[in-house]
Coordinates of C-alpha atoms in Angstrom, one line a residue:
M1 CA -62.5 63.9 32.6
E2 CA -61.3 63.9 29.0
S3 CA -63.7 65.8 26.7
A4 CA -65.1 64.2 23.5
K5 CA -63.1 66.6 21.5
D6 CA -59.9 65.5 23.1
S7 CA -60.8 61.9 22.5
R8 CA -61.4 62.5 18.8
V9 CA -57.9 64.2 18.5
R10 CA -56.1 61.4 20.4
L11 CA -57.7 58.5 18.3
P12 CA -56.0 59.4 15.0
Q13 CA -52.7 59.9 16.9
L14 CA -52.9 56.4 18.3
R15 CA -53.6 55.0 14.8
L16 CA -50.7 56.9 13.4
D17 CA -48.4 55.5 16.1
E18 CA -49.5 52.0 15.3
L19 CA -48.9 52.6 11.6
L20 CA -45.5 54.0 12.3
E21 CA -44.6 51.0 14.5
E22 CA -45.8 48.6 11.9
L23 CA -43.8 50.4 9.3
Q24 CA -40.8 50.4 11.5
A25 CA -41.2 46.6 12.0
R26 CA -41.5 46.1 8.3
L27 CA -38.4 48.2 7.7
D28 CA -36.5 46.3 10.3
A29 CA -37.7 43.0 8.7
A30 CA -36.7 44.2 5.3
R31 CA -33.4 45.4 6.6
G32 CA -32.9 42.0 8.3
T33 CA -33.9 40.1 5.2
R34 CA -31.5 42.3 3.2
D35 CA -28.7 41.7 5.7
R36 CA -29.4 38.0 5.6
V37 CA -29.5 37.9 1.8
H38 CA -26.2 39.8 1.8
S39 CA -24.7 37.3 4.3
L40 CA -25.9 34.4 2.1
L41 CA -24.4 35.9 -1.0
E42 CA -21.1 36.5 0.9
A43 CA -21.2 32.9 2.0
V44 CA -21.9 31.6 -1.5
L45 CA -19.0 33.7 -2.9
S46 CA -16.7 32.6 -0.1
V47 CA -17.5 28.9 -0.6
G48 CA -17.2 29.2 -4.4
R49 CA -13.8 30.6 -4.2
E50 CA -12.3 27.5 -2.6
L51 CA -10.6 25.0 -5.0
D52 CA -9.1 22.8 -2.4
L53 CA -11.8 20.2 -1.6
E54 CA -11.0 19.9 2.1
Q55 CA -10.9 23.7 2.6
A56 CA -14.2 24.0 0.6
L57 CA -15.9 21.6 3.0
R58 CA -14.6 23.5 6.0
S59 CA -15.9 26.8 4.5
I60 CA -19.3 25.3 3.9
V61 CA -19.9 24.1 7.4
E62 CA -18.6 27.4 8.9
A63 CA -20.8 29.5 6.6
A64 CA -23.8 27.3 7.5
A65 CA -23.3 27.8 11.3
A66 CA -23.0 31.6 10.8
L67 CA -26.1 32.0 8.5
V68 CA -28.6 30.2 10.8
E69 CA -26.9 31.2 14.1
A70 CA -26.3 27.6 15.1
Q71 CA -24.0 26.8 18.0
Y72 CA -22.9 23.5 16.5
A73 CA -22.6 22.5 12.9
A74 CA -21.2 19.5 11.0
L75 CA -20.9 18.2 7.5
G76 CA -21.0 14.5 6.9
V77 CA -19.7 13.0 3.7
I78 CA -21.5 9.8 2.6
G79 CA -19.1 6.9 1.9
P80 CA -19.0 4.9 -1.3
D81 CA -21.5 2.3 0.0
G82 CA -24.1 5.1 0.3
K83 CA -25.0 4.0 3.8
R84 CA -22.3 5.4 6.1
L85 CA -20.4 8.6 6.7
S86 CA -16.8 8.5 5.5
E87 CA -15.9 12.0 6.8
F88 CA -17.3 14.3 9.5
L89 CA -16.3 17.9 9.8
T90 CA -17.4 19.9 12.9
V91 CA -17.7 23.5 14.1
G92 CA -18.3 24.5 17.7
V93 CA -16.8 21.4 19.3
T94 CA -13.2 21.8 20.7
E95 CA -10.5 19.2 20.1
E96 CA -10.6 18.3 23.8
E97 CA -14.3 17.6 23.6
I98 CA -13.9 15.5 20.4
A99 CA -11.2 13.5 22.1
R100 CA -13.5 12.8 25.1
I101 CA -16.5 11.9 22.9
G102 CA -14.6 9.4 20.9
P103 CA -14.8 8.3 17.2
F104 CA -16.9 10.4 14.8
P105 CA -20.4 9.1 14.0
S106 CA -20.8 6.7 11.1
G107 CA -24.4 7.4 10.3
H108 CA -26.8 6.1 12.9
G109 CA -29.9 7.8 14.4
I110 CA -30.9 11.2 13.1
L111 CA -27.7 11.4 10.9
G112 CA -28.7 8.1 9.3
E113 CA -32.3 9.4 8.8
L114 CA -31.0 12.1 6.4
I115 CA -28.9 9.5 4.6
R116 CA -31.9 7.3 4.1
H117 CA -34.3 10.2 3.3
P118 CA -32.2 13.0 1.7
E119 CA -34.8 15.8 2.4
P120 CA -34.6 18.9 4.7
L121 CA -35.4 17.9 8.3
R122 CA -36.2 20.4 11.1
L123 CA -36.8 19.4 14.7
A124 CA -37.7 21.3 17.8
K125 CA -36.3 18.5 20.0
L126 CA -33.9 15.8 18.7
S127 CA -34.8 13.2 21.3
D128 CA -38.5 13.3 20.3
H129 CA -37.8 11.8 16.8
P130 CA -38.3 8.0 16.5
A131 CA -34.9 7.6 14.8
S132 CA -33.1 9.4 17.7
Y133 CA -30.1 7.3 18.7
G134 CA -29.0 9.2 21.7
F135 CA -25.6 10.7 22.4
P136 CA -22.3 9.1 23.6
P137 CA -20.9 10.1 27.0
H138 CA -19.3 13.6 27.3
H139 CA -21.3 14.8 24.2
P140 CA -22.7 18.4 24.6
P141 CA -26.5 18.7 25.0
M142 CA -28.3 19.3 21.7
N143 CA -32.0 19.8 21.2
T144 CA -33.0 21.9 18.2
F145 CA -31.9 20.5 14.8
L146 CA -31.9 21.4 11.2
G147 CA -30.4 19.2 8.5
V148 CA -30.3 19.5 4.7
P149 CA -28.7 17.3 2.0
I150 CA -25.9 18.5 -0.3
R151 CA -26.3 17.3 -3.9
V152 CA -23.6 17.2 -6.5
R153 CA -24.9 16.5 -10.0
D154 CA -28.0 14.8 -8.7
H155 CA -25.9 12.6 -6.4
V156 CA -26.2 13.1 -2.6
F157 CA -22.6 14.0 -1.5
G158 CA -23.4 14.5 2.1
N159 CA -25.5 16.4 4.7
L160 CA -25.3 19.6 6.7
Y161 CA -26.3 19.2 10.4
L162 CA -27.1 22.3 12.5
T163 CA -28.0 22.2 16.2
E164 CA -28.8 24.6 19.1
K165 CA -29.9 27.9 17.6
R166 CA -28.3 30.7 19.5
G167 CA -30.6 32.6 21.8
G168 CA -32.7 29.6 22.7
G169 CA -35.0 29.9 19.7
Q170 CA -36.2 27.4 17.1
F171 CA -35.0 26.9 13.5
D172 CA -37.7 28.3 11.3
E173 CA -38.7 28.0 7.6
E174 CA -36.5 30.9 6.7
D175 CA -33.5 29.1 8.2
E176 CA -34.3 26.0 6.3
S177 CA -34.7 28.1 3.1
V178 CA -31.3 29.8 3.6
L179 CA -29.5 26.6 4.4
S180 CA -31.0 24.8 1.4
T181 CA -29.8 27.7 -0.8
L182 CA -26.3 27.4 0.7
A183 CA -26.5 23.6 0.1
V184 CA -27.1 24.2 -3.6
A185 CA -24.1 26.6 -3.8
A186 CA -22.1 24.1 -1.8
G187 CA -22.8 21.3 -4.3
V188 CA -21.5 23.5 -7.1
A189 CA -18.4 24.4 -5.1
I190 CA -17.7 20.8 -4.3
D191 CA -18.1 19.8 -7.9
N192 CA -15.6 22.6 -9.0
A193 CA -13.2 21.5 -6.3
R194 CA -13.4 17.9 -7.4
L195 CA -12.9 18.8 -11.0
Y196 CA -9.8 20.9 -10.1
E197 CA -8.5 18.1 -7.9
E198 CA -8.9 15.6 -10.8
S199 CA -7.2 18.0 -13.2
T200 CA -4.3 18.5 -10.8
Q201 CA -4.0 14.7 -10.3
R202 CA -4.0 14.1 -14.0
E203 CA -1.2 16.7 -14.4
R204 CA 0.8 15.0 -11.6
W205 CA 0.3 11.5 -13.2
L206 CA 1.5 12.9 -16.5
R207 CA 4.6 14.4 -15.0
A208 CA 5.4 11.2 -13.2
S209 CA 4.8 9.2 -16.4
G210 CA 7.3 11.4 -18.2
E211 CA 9.8 10.9 -15.4
I212 CA 9.4 7.1 -15.7
T213 CA 9.6 7.2 -19.5
H214 CA 12.9 9.1 -19.2
S215 CA 14.3 6.5 -16.7
L216 CA 13.2 3.6 -19.0
M217 CA 14.8 5.2 -22.1
S218 CA 18.0 6.0 -20.3
G219 CA 18.5 2.4 -19.4
S220 CA 18.2 2.8 -15.6
P221 CA 18.4 -0.4 -13.6
R222 CA 15.1 -2.2 -13.0
I223 CA 15.0 -1.8 -9.2
E224 CA 15.7 1.9 -9.6
V225 CA 12.8 2.4 -12.0
L226 CA 10.5 0.4 -9.7
G227 CA 11.6 2.6 -6.8
V228 CA 10.6 5.7 -8.7
I229 CA 7.3 4.2 -9.7
A230 CA 6.5 3.2 -6.1
E231 CA 7.5 6.6 -4.7
R232 CA 5.6 8.7 -7.2
A233 CA 2.5 6.5 -6.8
R234 CA 2.7 6.9 -3.0
E235 CA 3.0 10.6 -3.3
I236 CA 0.2 11.2 -5.8
A237 CA -2.2 8.8 -4.2
G238 CA -1.6 10.3 -0.7
A239 CA -0.4 6.9 0.7
E240 CA 2.0 6.4 3.6
L241 CA 3.3 3.0 2.3
A242 CA 4.1 1.6 -1.1
V243 CA 5.1 -2.1 -1.6
V244 CA 6.0 -4.0 -4.8
A245 CA 5.7 -7.8 -4.7
V246 CA 6.7 -10.2 -7.5
P247 CA 6.0 -13.9 -8.0
V248 CA 8.6 -16.4 -6.7
T249 CA 9.5 -18.9 -9.4
N250 CA 7.8 -22.3 -9.3
T251 CA 5.7 -21.4 -6.2
D252 CA 2.3 -19.9 -5.5
T253 CA 3.9 -17.0 -3.5
L254 CA 4.8 -13.4 -3.9
A255 CA 8.0 -11.9 -2.5
V256 CA 8.2 -8.3 -1.5
E257 CA 11.0 -6.8 -3.7
L258 CA 10.6 -3.2 -2.6
A259 CA 8.9 -1.2 0.2
I260 CA 8.9 2.6 0.7
G261 CA 7.4 4.7 3.5
Q262 CA 5.8 3.9 6.9
E263 CA 6.5 0.4 8.2
A264 CA 8.6 -0.4 5.1
D265 CA 11.2 -2.3 7.1
A266 CA 8.6 -4.8 8.3
H267 CA 7.6 -5.6 4.7
R268 CA 11.0 -6.0 3.0
G269 CA 11.8 -9.6 2.2
L270 CA 8.3 -11.0 3.2
V271 CA 7.0 -13.9 1.1
L272 CA 3.1 -13.8 0.8
P273 CA 0.8 -16.6 -0.4
V274 CA -1.1 -15.9 -3.5
E275 CA -4.1 -17.7 -2.1
G276 CA -5.8 -15.8 0.7
S277 CA -3.8 -12.5 0.7
L278 CA -4.8 -9.0 -0.5
T279 CA -1.8 -8.8 -2.9
G280 CA -2.5 -12.3 -4.1
A281 CA -6.1 -11.5 -4.9
A282 CA -5.0 -8.6 -7.2
F283 CA -2.4 -10.9 -8.8
S284 CA -4.9 -13.7 -9.5
A285 CA -7.7 -11.4 -10.7
A286 CA -5.5 -9.1 -12.7
E287 CA -7.5 -6.2 -11.4
P288 CA -7.4 -3.7 -8.5
V289 CA -8.5 -4.9 -5.0
T290 CA -9.3 -2.4 -2.3
S291 CA -9.5 -2.7 1.5
A292 CA -11.2 -0.2 3.8
D293 CA -8.9 -1.1 6.7
V294 CA -5.9 -3.4 6.3
T295 CA -5.6 -3.9 10.1
R296 CA -9.0 -5.7 10.1
D297 CA -8.9 -7.3 6.6
E298 CA -9.0 -11.1 6.7
R299 CA -7.0 -11.1 3.4
I300 CA -3.9 -9.8 5.2
S301 CA -1.7 -12.9 5.6
A302 CA 0.0 -13.9 8.8
G303 CA 3.3 -12.4 9.7
P304 CA 4.9 -9.7 11.8
P305 CA 2.8 -6.6 12.7
R306 CA 3.4 -4.3 9.7
F307 CA 0.4 -2.0 9.3
S308 CA 0.5 0.0 12.5
G309 CA -1.3 3.4 12.1
L310 CA -2.4 2.5 8.5
G311 CA -5.9 1.9 7.1
P312 CA -7.3 2.1 3.6
A313 CA -5.4 0.2 0.9
V314 CA -5.4 -0.8 -2.8
A315 CA -3.5 -3.6 -4.5
V316 CA -3.0 -2.9 -8.2
P317 CA -1.6 -5.6 -10.6
I318 CA 1.5 -4.8 -12.5
G319 CA 0.5 -5.8 -16.0
T320 CA -2.7 -7.3 -17.4
G321 CA -4.2 -10.7 -18.1
D322 CA -1.6 -13.5 -18.3
G323 CA 1.2 -10.9 -18.2
V324 CA 0.8 -9.9 -14.6
R325 CA 4.4 -9.5 -13.3
G326 CA 3.7 -8.4 -9.7
V327 CA 1.5 -6.2 -7.5
L328 CA 1.8 -2.6 -6.3
L329 CA 0.2 -2.1 -2.8
L330 CA -0.6 1.4 -1.6
V331 CA -1.8 2.0 2.0
R332 CA -3.0 5.3 3.4
A333 CA -3.0 6.4 7.1
A334 CA -5.7 5.3 9.4
G335 CA -8.8 7.5 9.1
R336 CA -8.1 8.6 5.5
T337 CA -10.6 8.0 2.7
V338 CA -11.0 4.7 1.0
F339 CA -9.5 4.4 -2.5
A340 CA -12.2 5.3 -5.0
E341 CA -12.8 3.8 -8.4
A342 CA -11.8 7.1 -10.0
E343 CA -8.3 6.7 -8.4
T344 CA -7.7 3.1 -9.3
G345 CA -7.9 3.8 -13.1
P346 CA -4.9 6.1 -13.2
L347 CA -3.1 3.7 -10.9
M348 CA -3.7 0.8 -13.3
V349 CA -2.1 2.8 -16.1
F350 CA 0.8 3.9 -14.0
A351 CA 1.4 0.3 -12.7
G352 CA 1.5 -0.7 -16.4
Q353 CA 4.7 1.3 -16.7
A354 CA 6.2 -0.9 -13.9
A355 CA 5.3 -3.9 -16.1
V356 CA 7.2 -2.2 -19.0
A357 CA 10.2 -1.6 -16.7
M358 CA 10.2 -5.3 -15.8
E359 CA 9.8 -6.3 -19.4
L360 CA 12.7 -4.1 -20.6
A361 CA 14.9 -5.3 -17.7
E362 CA 14.3 -8.9 -18.7
R363 CA 14.9 -8.2 -22.4
R364 CA 18.1 -6.3 -21.5
A365 CA 19.2 -9.2 -19.4
D366 CA 18.4 -11.6 -22.2
A367 CA 20.4 -9.5 -24.7
E368 CA 23.3 -9.4 -22.3
Q369 CA 23.1 -13.2 -21.9
I370 CA 22.9 -13.7 -25.6
A371 CA 25.9 -11.5 -26.1
L372 CA 27.8 -13.4 -23.4
L373 CA 27.0 -16.7 -24.9
A374 CA 27.9 -15.5 -28.4
D375 CA 31.2 -14.3 -27.0
R376 CA 31.8 -17.7 -25.4
D377 CA 31.0 -19.4 -28.7
R378 CA 33.5 -17.2 -30.4
I379 CA 36.2 -18.0 -27.8
A380 CA 35.4 -21.7 -28.1
R381 CA 35.6 -21.6 -31.8
D382 CA 38.9 -19.7 -31.8
L383 CA 40.4 -22.1 -29.3
H384 CA 39.2 -25.1 -31.4
D385 CA 40.2 -23.7 -34.8
L386 CA 43.4 -22.0 -33.9
A387 CA 44.9 -22.9 -30.6
I388 CA 44.2 -26.6 -30.6
Q389 CA 45.3 -27.0 -34.2
R390 CA 48.6 -25.1 -33.6
L391 CA 49.3 -27.1 -30.4
F392 CA 48.5 -30.4 -32.3
A393 CA 50.9 -29.3 -35.1
T394 CA 53.6 -28.4 -32.6
G395 CA 53.2 -31.8 -30.9
M396 CA 53.5 -33.6 -34.2
T397 CA 56.6 -31.6 -35.1
L398 CA 58.2 -32.4 -31.7
Q399 CA 57.3 -36.0 -32.0
S400 CA 58.9 -36.3 -35.4
A401 CA 62.0 -34.4 -34.2
G402 CA 62.3 -36.7 -31.3
R403 CA 63.2 -39.6 -33.6
L404 CA 66.2 -37.7 -34.8
I405 CA 67.7 -37.0 -31.3
D406 CA 70.3 -39.5 -30.2
H407 CA 70.8 -38.2 -26.7
P408 CA 68.5 -40.2 -24.4
D409 CA 67.8 -37.4 -21.9
A410 CA 66.9 -34.9 -24.7
S411 CA 64.7 -37.4 -26.4
E412 CA 62.9 -38.1 -23.1
R413 CA 62.3 -34.4 -22.6
V414 CA 60.8 -33.9 -26.0
L415 CA 58.5 -36.9 -25.5
R416 CA 57.4 -35.4 -22.1
A417 CA 56.7 -32.1 -23.9
V418 CA 54.5 -33.9 -26.4
D419 CA 52.6 -35.5 -23.6
D420 CA 52.2 -32.1 -21.9
L421 CA 50.8 -30.7 -25.2
D422 CA 48.3 -33.6 -25.4
E423 CA 47.2 -32.9 -21.8
T424 CA 46.9 -29.2 -22.7
I425 CA 44.7 -30.0 -25.7
K426 CA 42.4 -32.1 -23.4
I427 CA 42.1 -29.2 -21.0
I428 CA 41.3 -26.8 -23.8
R429 CA 38.7 -29.2 -25.2
S430 CA 37.1 -29.5 -21.7
T431 CA 37.1 -25.7 -21.5
I432 CA 35.4 -25.4 -24.9
F433 CA 32.8 -27.9 -23.7
G434 CA 32.2 -25.7 -20.6
L435 CA 31.9 -22.5 -22.6
R436 CA 29.4 -24.1 -24.9
A437 CA 27.3 -25.7 -22.1
R438 CA 24.0 -24.1 -21.2
E439 CA 22.6 -23.9 -17.7
T440 CA 19.7 -26.1 -17.0
S441 CA 16.5 -24.0 -17.5
G442 CA 13.9 -24.0 -14.7
K443 CA 16.3 -24.9 -12.0
E444 CA 14.9 -24.2 -8.6
T445 CA 16.6 -21.5 -6.5
L446 CA 17.0 -21.3 -2.7
R447 CA 14.3 -18.7 -2.6
S448 CA 11.8 -20.8 -4.5
R449 CA 12.7 -24.0 -2.5
A450 CA 12.3 -22.2 0.8
A451 CA 8.9 -20.7 -0.3
R452 CA 7.9 -24.2 -1.4
A453 CA 8.9 -25.7 2.0
A454 CA 6.9 -23.1 3.9
G455 CA 3.9 -23.7 1.7
E456 CA 4.1 -27.4 2.1
A457 CA 4.1 -27.0 5.9
A458 CA 0.9 -25.0 6.0
P459 CA -1.5 -28.0 5.9
V460 CA 0.3 -29.6 8.7
L461 CA 0.5 -26.4 10.8
G462 CA -3.1 -25.5 10.1
F463 CA -2.0 -22.0 8.9
A464 CA 0.6 -20.5 6.6
P465 CA 3.9 -19.6 8.3
S466 CA 5.3 -16.1 7.8
L467 CA 8.4 -16.1 5.6
R468 CA 10.9 -13.3 5.1
M469 CA 14.0 -13.6 2.8
E470 CA 16.8 -11.0 2.6
G471 CA 20.1 -10.8 0.7
L472 CA 21.5 -12.5 -2.3
L473 CA 20.4 -16.0 -1.3
D474 CA 20.5 -17.4 -4.8
T475 CA 23.9 -16.0 -5.6
N476 CA 25.9 -16.1 -2.3
V477 CA 24.7 -19.4 -0.9
P478 CA 26.4 -22.5 -2.6
P479 CA 24.0 -25.3 -3.8
E480 CA 25.4 -27.8 -1.2
I481 CA 24.7 -25.3 1.7
A482 CA 21.3 -24.5 0.2
D483 CA 20.4 -28.2 0.5
H484 CA 21.2 -28.1 4.2
V485 CA 19.2 -24.9 4.7
V486 CA 16.0 -26.4 3.0
A487 CA 16.4 -29.6 5.0
V488 CA 16.7 -27.7 8.3
L489 CA 13.8 -25.4 7.4
S490 CA 11.5 -28.4 6.7
E491 CA 12.6 -30.2 9.9
A492 CA 12.0 -27.0 12.0
L493 CA 8.5 -26.5 10.6
T494 CA 7.7 -30.2 11.1
N495 CA 8.8 -30.0 14.7
A496 CA 6.7 -26.8 15.2
A497 CA 3.6 -28.6 13.8
R498 CA 4.1 -31.8 15.8
H499 CA 5.3 -30.6 19.2
A500 CA 4.9 -26.9 19.6
H501 CA 1.1 -26.5 19.3
A502 CA 1.8 -23.1 17.9
S503 CA -0.7 -20.6 16.4
R504 CA 2.0 -18.6 14.6
V505 CA 5.4 -19.4 13.1
D506 CA 7.7 -16.7 11.6
V507 CA 10.6 -17.7 9.3
S508 CA 13.5 -15.5 8.4
L509 CA 16.1 -16.5 5.9
K510 CA 18.9 -14.1 5.1
T511 CA 22.6 -13.8 4.0
D512 CA 25.2 -11.0 4.2
A513 CA 27.7 -12.8 1.9
V514 CA 29.5 -14.0 5.0
E515 CA 27.1 -16.5 6.4
V516 CA 23.5 -17.7 5.9
T517 CA 21.1 -17.5 8.8
L518 CA 17.8 -19.3 9.2
T519 CA 15.5 -18.2 12.1
V520 CA 12.3 -20.0 12.9
T521 CA 10.2 -18.6 15.8
D522 CA 6.9 -20.0 17.1
D523 CA 4.5 -19.1 19.9
G524 CA 4.1 -22.6 21.1
V525 CA 4.7 -24.5 24.3
G526 CA 8.5 -24.6 24.0
I527 CA 10.8 -27.7 24.0
P528 CA 10.1 -30.0 27.0
P529 CA 13.2 -31.2 28.8
E530 CA 12.2 -34.9 28.3
G531 CA 11.3 -34.4 24.7
R532 CA 13.0 -36.2 21.8
R533 CA 15.9 -34.3 20.3
S534 CA 16.9 -36.4 17.4
G535 CA 15.7 -33.7 14.9
L536 CA 17.6 -31.0 16.8
R537 CA 20.7 -33.1 16.9
N538 CA 20.5 -33.6 13.1
M539 CA 20.2 -29.9 12.5
A540 CA 23.1 -29.2 14.9
E541 CA 25.3 -31.7 13.1
R542 CA 24.5 -30.2 9.7
A543 CA 25.6 -26.8 11.1
E544 CA 28.8 -28.2 12.6
Q545 CA 29.8 -29.9 9.4
L546 CA 29.7 -26.6 7.7
G547 CA 31.4 -24.7 10.4
G548 CA 28.2 -23.1 11.7
A549 CA 26.1 -23.4 14.8
L550 CA 22.5 -24.1 16.0
E551 CA 21.0 -22.0 18.8
L552 CA 17.7 -22.4 20.7
T553 CA 16.2 -19.5 22.8
S554 CA 12.9 -18.6 24.3
P555 CA 11.5 -15.2 23.4
P556 CA 9.9 -13.1 26.1
G557 CA 6.3 -13.9 25.0
G558 CA 6.9 -17.6 25.1
G559 CA 7.5 -20.2 22.5
T560 CA 10.8 -21.1 20.8
T561 CA 13.3 -19.4 18.5
L562 CA 15.6 -21.7 16.5
T563 CA 18.6 -19.9 14.8
W564 CA 20.7 -22.0 12.4
R565 CA 23.7 -20.4 10.7
A566 CA 26.5 -21.5 8.4
P567 CA 29.4 -19.7 6.6
V568 CA 28.9 -19.3 2.9
G569 CA 32.6 -19.1 1.9
E570 CA 34.6 -21.9 0.2
H571 CA 34.3 -25.4 1.6

């Protein structure tokens, strides 16, 4: 048995061991706290170094996962409405898993709980919370949860979401404190990245403005300047498509004059109604109009599919107030961020330069027209004051000389010469009248007449037909042929309304300087064999009179395609 003396010796030894163990534990804890603080400082420095916003967000979510030893981490950016997530960056989930899970969350369940109540939230088991919304199929299992909001200048920018602490443990108060500290640093980093991005954007807008100013001052053609404006706006705004639409004279429609980028071919030549369209809304209100997704926007007018793979859009008026001269439409790729108010301001200023380009082009055209008319007046005046007077004097001289000629044949020739001079004077006077004549102002063009015919058919059809116009229709198509084109278009739309029972009608009118082609396609029931064909016969006769043809076909999807063409040469 152990003696009392041995026991007294062993008791202090035990106490000493306990003290040493406790000291070691405290040293380990201090070392762990030091290491964690060091890791937090490294994370703060790493996040703060990023000036690119997207890269800064990626660094934040990666640092958060490392600091609290989470298997999965995500950063959700709250959208402009303050209720949904507009962006969602993840760590720990592979691309294959993301593809199987499906679309990123928009802000329901626990994610929405942090949006509604932006305070730190720590859960031992996600499914136990009343706001738990469950997970979609193929989603990895997640139980433990820690979420904290990220504030940027007292505004909640988004939230950090961490799940599944490694080792099977729970997120504790220290994890929450570390993550909250990182969120504060993240807010500063995001603010700095935004300021840098805004500064860079302003610099790009200024450079683009300088380029446009140079083009304007150098007298570049209007369409060329508009092309530069659309291209630079598309590049700086991060858009895939840029479209410029201008009003059609004497109609409530806008014609696409220029389109650049993805799906541009589908937009060129389209005629859009002012009432009920996205571009028309910007034109009427004289202020920017945005859309979160053009593929689902009711204000996108009927017509061929032209927004495949595209999403957020903004329509910016070119000019202000009563001086709106058109609309600049920019469309981003699907899944990109919605155009924010901070972006539409510079766009308005930039679009104002397009209005200046149009104004200068019109003034330049007016000056050229004035110079042309002045030159015509000078020619007419010279013909009247010089040529006619000299011809008249020559005729009088010949007439007087004719009385002195005895030879009958010679006398007759002189009299014929006098008659020819009189006829020449009449021709010159007619020419003078033509030179001094002015074209009737406000005369409707083929483009405006076609747009009007399509608009007038809308109440009968029950919807607005899609209209696309290409080529120099107002220049290359003679007035008498234009009359036939408008008559055939009206007849074709009337037939579609009365007999086709169509839900969609697409109209294409174009010319290549050789012939004019009108195509009207509907998705109706087609032309029954026993149906009346008087309207079709009239259209065919019009084409034959002009040396053209009428053709009827059935597209693969059903319905009818009417193609009417006529040469536009001399008749």
